Coordinates of C-alpha atoms in Angstrom, one line a residue:
M1 CA 43.2 38.2 5.5
I2 CA 43.3 35.2 7.6
S3 CA 44.1 35.6 11.4
V4 CA 44.1 32.6 14.2
K5 CA 45.5 33.2 17.6
N6 CA 45.8 30.0 19.9
L7 CA 43.8 27.7 17.9
G8 CA 43.0 24.1 19.3
K9 CA 40.9 21.6 18.3
I10 CA 40.1 18.5 20.5
Y11 CA 37.8 15.4 19.0
A12 CA 36.0 13.7 21.6
D13 CA 34.8 9.9 21.1
E14 CA 33.1 7.6 23.8
G15 CA 35.4 9.1 26.5
S16 CA 38.3 9.4 25.1
E17 CA 40.1 13.0 23.3
T18 CA 42.1 13.1 20.6
V19 CA 44.1 16.6 20.4
A20 CA 44.4 17.6 16.8
L21 CA 45.4 21.2 16.8
R22 CA 47.8 22.6 19.7
D23 CA 47.5 26.7 20.1
I24 CA 48.2 27.7 16.6
S25 CA 48.7 31.3 15.9
L26 CA 49.6 32.1 11.9
E27 CA 48.3 35.0 9.8
I28 CA 47.8 34.6 6.1
K29 CA 47.7 38.0 3.8
K30 CA 45.8 38.7 0.6
G31 CA 47.7 37.2 -2.5
E32 CA 49.9 34.7 -0.6
F33 CA 50.5 31.2 -2.0
V34 CA 50.8 29.1 1.4
S35 CA 51.4 25.2 1.8
I36 CA 51.1 23.2 4.6
M37 CA 52.8 20.2 5.2
G38 CA 53.0 17.6 7.8
P39 CA 53.3 13.8 8.6
S40 CA 49.9 11.8 8.9
G41 CA 48.0 12.9 12.0
S42 CA 49.9 16.2 12.0
G43 CA 46.6 18.3 11.9
K44 CA 47.0 19.6 8.5
S45 CA 43.8 18.8 7.2
T46 CA 42.2 19.6 10.5
L47 CA 43.6 22.9 10.0
L48 CA 42.5 23.2 6.5
H49 CA 39.1 22.1 7.6
V50 CA 39.0 24.7 10.3
L51 CA 40.5 27.5 8.3
S52 CA 37.9 26.9 5.3
F53 CA 35.0 26.9 8.0
L54 CA 34.1 23.1 7.2
D55 CA 34.9 22.6 10.9
R56 CA 35.1 24.8 14.1
S57 CA 38.1 25.0 16.4
T58 CA 37.6 23.9 20.1
S59 CA 39.7 26.8 21.6
G60 CA 41.7 30.0 20.1
T61 CA 40.1 32.7 18.1
Y62 CA 39.9 32.9 13.9
T63 CA 39.4 36.3 12.1
F64 CA 38.8 36.5 8.4
L65 CA 38.8 39.4 6.5
G66 CA 38.8 41.5 9.7
K67 CA 35.8 39.7 11.0
G68 CA 35.7 37.5 14.3
T69 CA 34.4 34.1 13.3
T70 CA 34.2 32.4 16.6
D71 CA 30.3 33.2 17.4
L72 CA 29.1 33.2 14.0
S73 CA 26.1 30.6 13.5
D74 CA 26.5 27.7 11.1
A75 CA 24.4 29.5 8.6
E76 CA 26.4 32.7 8.6
L77 CA 29.7 30.5 8.4
A78 CA 27.9 28.7 5.4
H79 CA 27.2 32.1 3.6
I80 CA 31.3 32.8 4.2
R81 CA 32.3 29.7 2.8
N82 CA 29.9 29.7 -0.3
K83 CA 30.6 33.5 -1.2
E84 CA 34.9 33.6 0.0
I85 CA 36.1 30.4 -0.1
G86 CA 36.9 27.9 -3.1
F87 CA 37.6 24.4 -2.4
V88 CA 39.5 22.0 -4.7
F89 CA 39.8 18.1 -3.3
Q90 CA 41.9 15.1 -3.8
S91 CA 39.2 13.0 -5.1
F92 CA 37.5 15.9 -7.0
N93 CA 33.8 15.8 -5.7
L94 CA 32.2 16.2 -8.9
L95 CA 28.8 15.0 -10.2
S96 CA 30.2 12.2 -12.5
R97 CA 26.7 12.1 -14.6
S98 CA 26.4 15.6 -14.8
P99 CA 28.1 17.5 -17.5
V100 CA 31.0 20.1 -17.0
Y101 CA 28.5 22.9 -17.3
E102 CA 26.3 21.9 -14.3
N103 CA 29.1 20.9 -11.9
V104 CA 30.5 24.4 -12.0
E105 CA 27.4 25.5 -11.4
V106 CA 26.8 24.1 -8.0
P107 CA 28.3 26.9 -5.9
L108 CA 26.2 29.8 -8.0
M109 CA 22.7 27.5 -7.1
Y110 CA 23.7 28.6 -3.9
S111 CA 24.6 32.2 -4.2
D112 CA 22.8 35.0 -4.5
V113 CA 24.1 35.5 -8.5
P114 CA 21.3 36.1 -10.7
T115 CA 20.4 33.2 -13.0
S116 CA 20.8 35.5 -16.3
K117 CA 24.6 35.6 -15.3
R118 CA 25.2 32.4 -14.5
K119 CA 26.3 31.0 -18.0
E120 CA 29.0 34.1 -18.4
L121 CA 30.6 33.0 -15.2
I122 CA 30.7 29.1 -15.8
E123 CA 31.8 29.5 -19.4
R124 CA 34.6 31.8 -17.9
A125 CA 35.9 29.8 -15.2
V126 CA 35.4 26.2 -17.8
E127 CA 37.9 28.4 -20.1
S128 CA 40.2 29.8 -17.7
V129 CA 41.2 26.1 -16.8
G130 CA 41.3 25.3 -20.9
L131 CA 38.2 23.1 -20.9
K132 CA 36.0 25.1 -23.0
D133 CA 35.5 22.2 -25.7
K134 CA 34.3 19.8 -22.7
I135 CA 32.1 22.0 -21.1
G136 CA 29.0 19.5 -22.5
V137 CA 30.7 15.9 -21.5
E138 CA 30.1 14.4 -18.5
A139 CA 32.6 14.7 -15.6
G140 CA 32.7 10.9 -15.3
R141 CA 33.9 10.5 -18.9
L142 CA 37.1 12.5 -18.1
S143 CA 40.5 12.2 -17.2
G144 CA 41.6 12.3 -14.1
G145 CA 43.4 15.6 -14.6
Q146 CA 40.5 17.0 -16.5
K147 CA 38.2 16.3 -13.3
Q148 CA 40.6 18.7 -11.2
R149 CA 40.6 21.0 -13.5
V150 CA 36.5 20.8 -13.5
A151 CA 37.1 20.9 -9.7
I152 CA 39.2 24.4 -9.9
A153 CA 36.8 26.1 -12.5
R154 CA 34.0 25.0 -10.1
A155 CA 36.1 26.7 -6.8
L156 CA 36.9 29.7 -9.3
V157 CA 33.0 30.3 -10.3
N158 CA 32.0 32.6 -7.5
D159 CA 35.2 34.4 -7.6
P160 CA 36.2 33.7 -3.9
N161 CA 38.8 35.7 -1.9
V162 CA 40.9 32.2 -1.2
I163 CA 41.2 28.8 -2.4
F164 CA 41.7 25.9 -0.4
A165 CA 43.4 22.8 -2.3
D166 CA 43.5 19.6 -0.2
E167 CA 46.0 17.4 -1.6
P168 CA 44.9 18.7 -5.0
T169 CA 47.6 16.3 -7.2
G170 CA 46.9 13.1 -4.8
N171 CA 45.2 10.8 -7.6
L172 CA 47.0 12.0 -10.5
D173 CA 50.1 10.9 -12.6
S174 CA 52.9 13.3 -12.6
K175 CA 52.0 15.1 -15.9
S176 CA 48.4 15.7 -15.0
G177 CA 49.6 16.9 -11.5
A178 CA 52.2 19.4 -13.1
Q179 CA 49.3 20.9 -15.3
I180 CA 47.3 21.4 -12.0
M181 CA 50.2 23.3 -10.2
E182 CA 50.7 25.3 -13.4
I183 CA 47.1 26.5 -13.1
L184 CA 47.1 27.2 -9.6
E185 CA 50.6 29.0 -9.9
N186 CA 49.1 31.2 -12.6
L187 CA 46.0 32.0 -10.3
H188 CA 48.4 33.0 -7.6
G189 CA 50.1 35.2 -10.3
A190 CA 46.8 36.7 -10.8
G191 CA 46.4 37.7 -7.4
R192 CA 44.2 34.8 -6.0
T193 CA 45.2 33.4 -2.3
I194 CA 45.9 30.1 -2.2
I195 CA 46.2 27.6 0.7
L196 CA 47.6 24.4 -0.4
V197 CA 47.7 20.9 2.0
T198 CA 50.1 18.3 0.6
H199 CA 52.3 15.5 1.8
E200 CA 54.7 16.2 -1.5
T201 CA 57.6 18.2 -1.2
Y202 CA 57.6 19.1 -5.0
T203 CA 54.1 20.4 -5.0
A204 CA 54.8 22.5 -1.6
E205 CA 57.4 24.3 -3.3
F206 CA 55.3 26.0 -5.5
A207 CA 54.1 28.1 -2.8
D208 CA 55.9 31.2 -1.5
R209 CA 55.5 29.6 2.1
L210 CA 55.8 26.6 3.8
I211 CA 54.0 26.1 7.0
R212 CA 55.2 22.6 8.6
L213 CA 53.0 20.8 11.1
K214 CA 53.8 18.1 13.6
D215 CA 51.5 16.5 16.4
G216 CA 48.9 19.6 16.1
L217 CA 51.9 22.4 16.6
V218 CA 53.7 24.7 14.0
E219 CA 57.0 23.1 13.8
S220 CA 58.3 25.8 11.1
D221 CA 56.7 28.7 8.8
L222 CA 59.4 29.9 6.3
P223 CA 59.6 31.0 2.8
T224 CA 60.2 28.3 0.4
G225 CA 62.6 30.5 -2.2
K226 CA 60.6 29.5 -4.9
K227 CA 62.2 30.7 -8.2
H228 CA 60.4 31.0 -11.4
R229 CA 59.7 28.1 -13.4
H230 CA 57.4 26.4 -15.6
G231 CA 55.3 23.1 -13.9
K232 CA 56.1 20.5 -16.5
E233 CA 59.8 21.1 -16.4
F234 CA 59.8 20.9 -12.5
F235 CA 57.8 17.6 -12.8
K236 CA 60.5 15.7 -14.8

């Protein structure tokens, strides 16, 4: 699904340069659950932003679903991002005064999904994260864990090929974090490709594979040896 070769990213600011990624090469197959870890400044968020088309690399090549993306226009990348990718962020990024229904609907407003089909897709996504009874509630009135579940429903509503989760448990207590990781684990079990950025080892180990970055380089890329487990028990 994803293949990058010799990927580099340099940020230039007023005459100075910061190297965020250095010569990164890796592949991620459809259906994998991959965690990316590393200390602050290691490049993990930059890598996620490049892989999810929120940013462009400075050098190297990126192939997504068999298609080279390096020379695509911003509009073409935006189309791929909306159709093929779902996002879950640490800060939820919800419209706090809008109900759950309208928050989950947002990606569909930029898609070619007919209005007549939206209601079914939204309700299915909301139900899949256990919030059917909250569909008309303003997002700002929900708990942190519920907000993140809304964010996951929003990420799912377009039936994306891959879900990128950036520190999805970072603003949650351990119980809510466990519930979010269970949902992601279940989505992976249903065949979703998930790429998770985290600084928490216990969260990273829900994945099948762990990529560690340091100073913009891949320090290691190994299987986690994950065993079947239940999230709530694992977070105790």
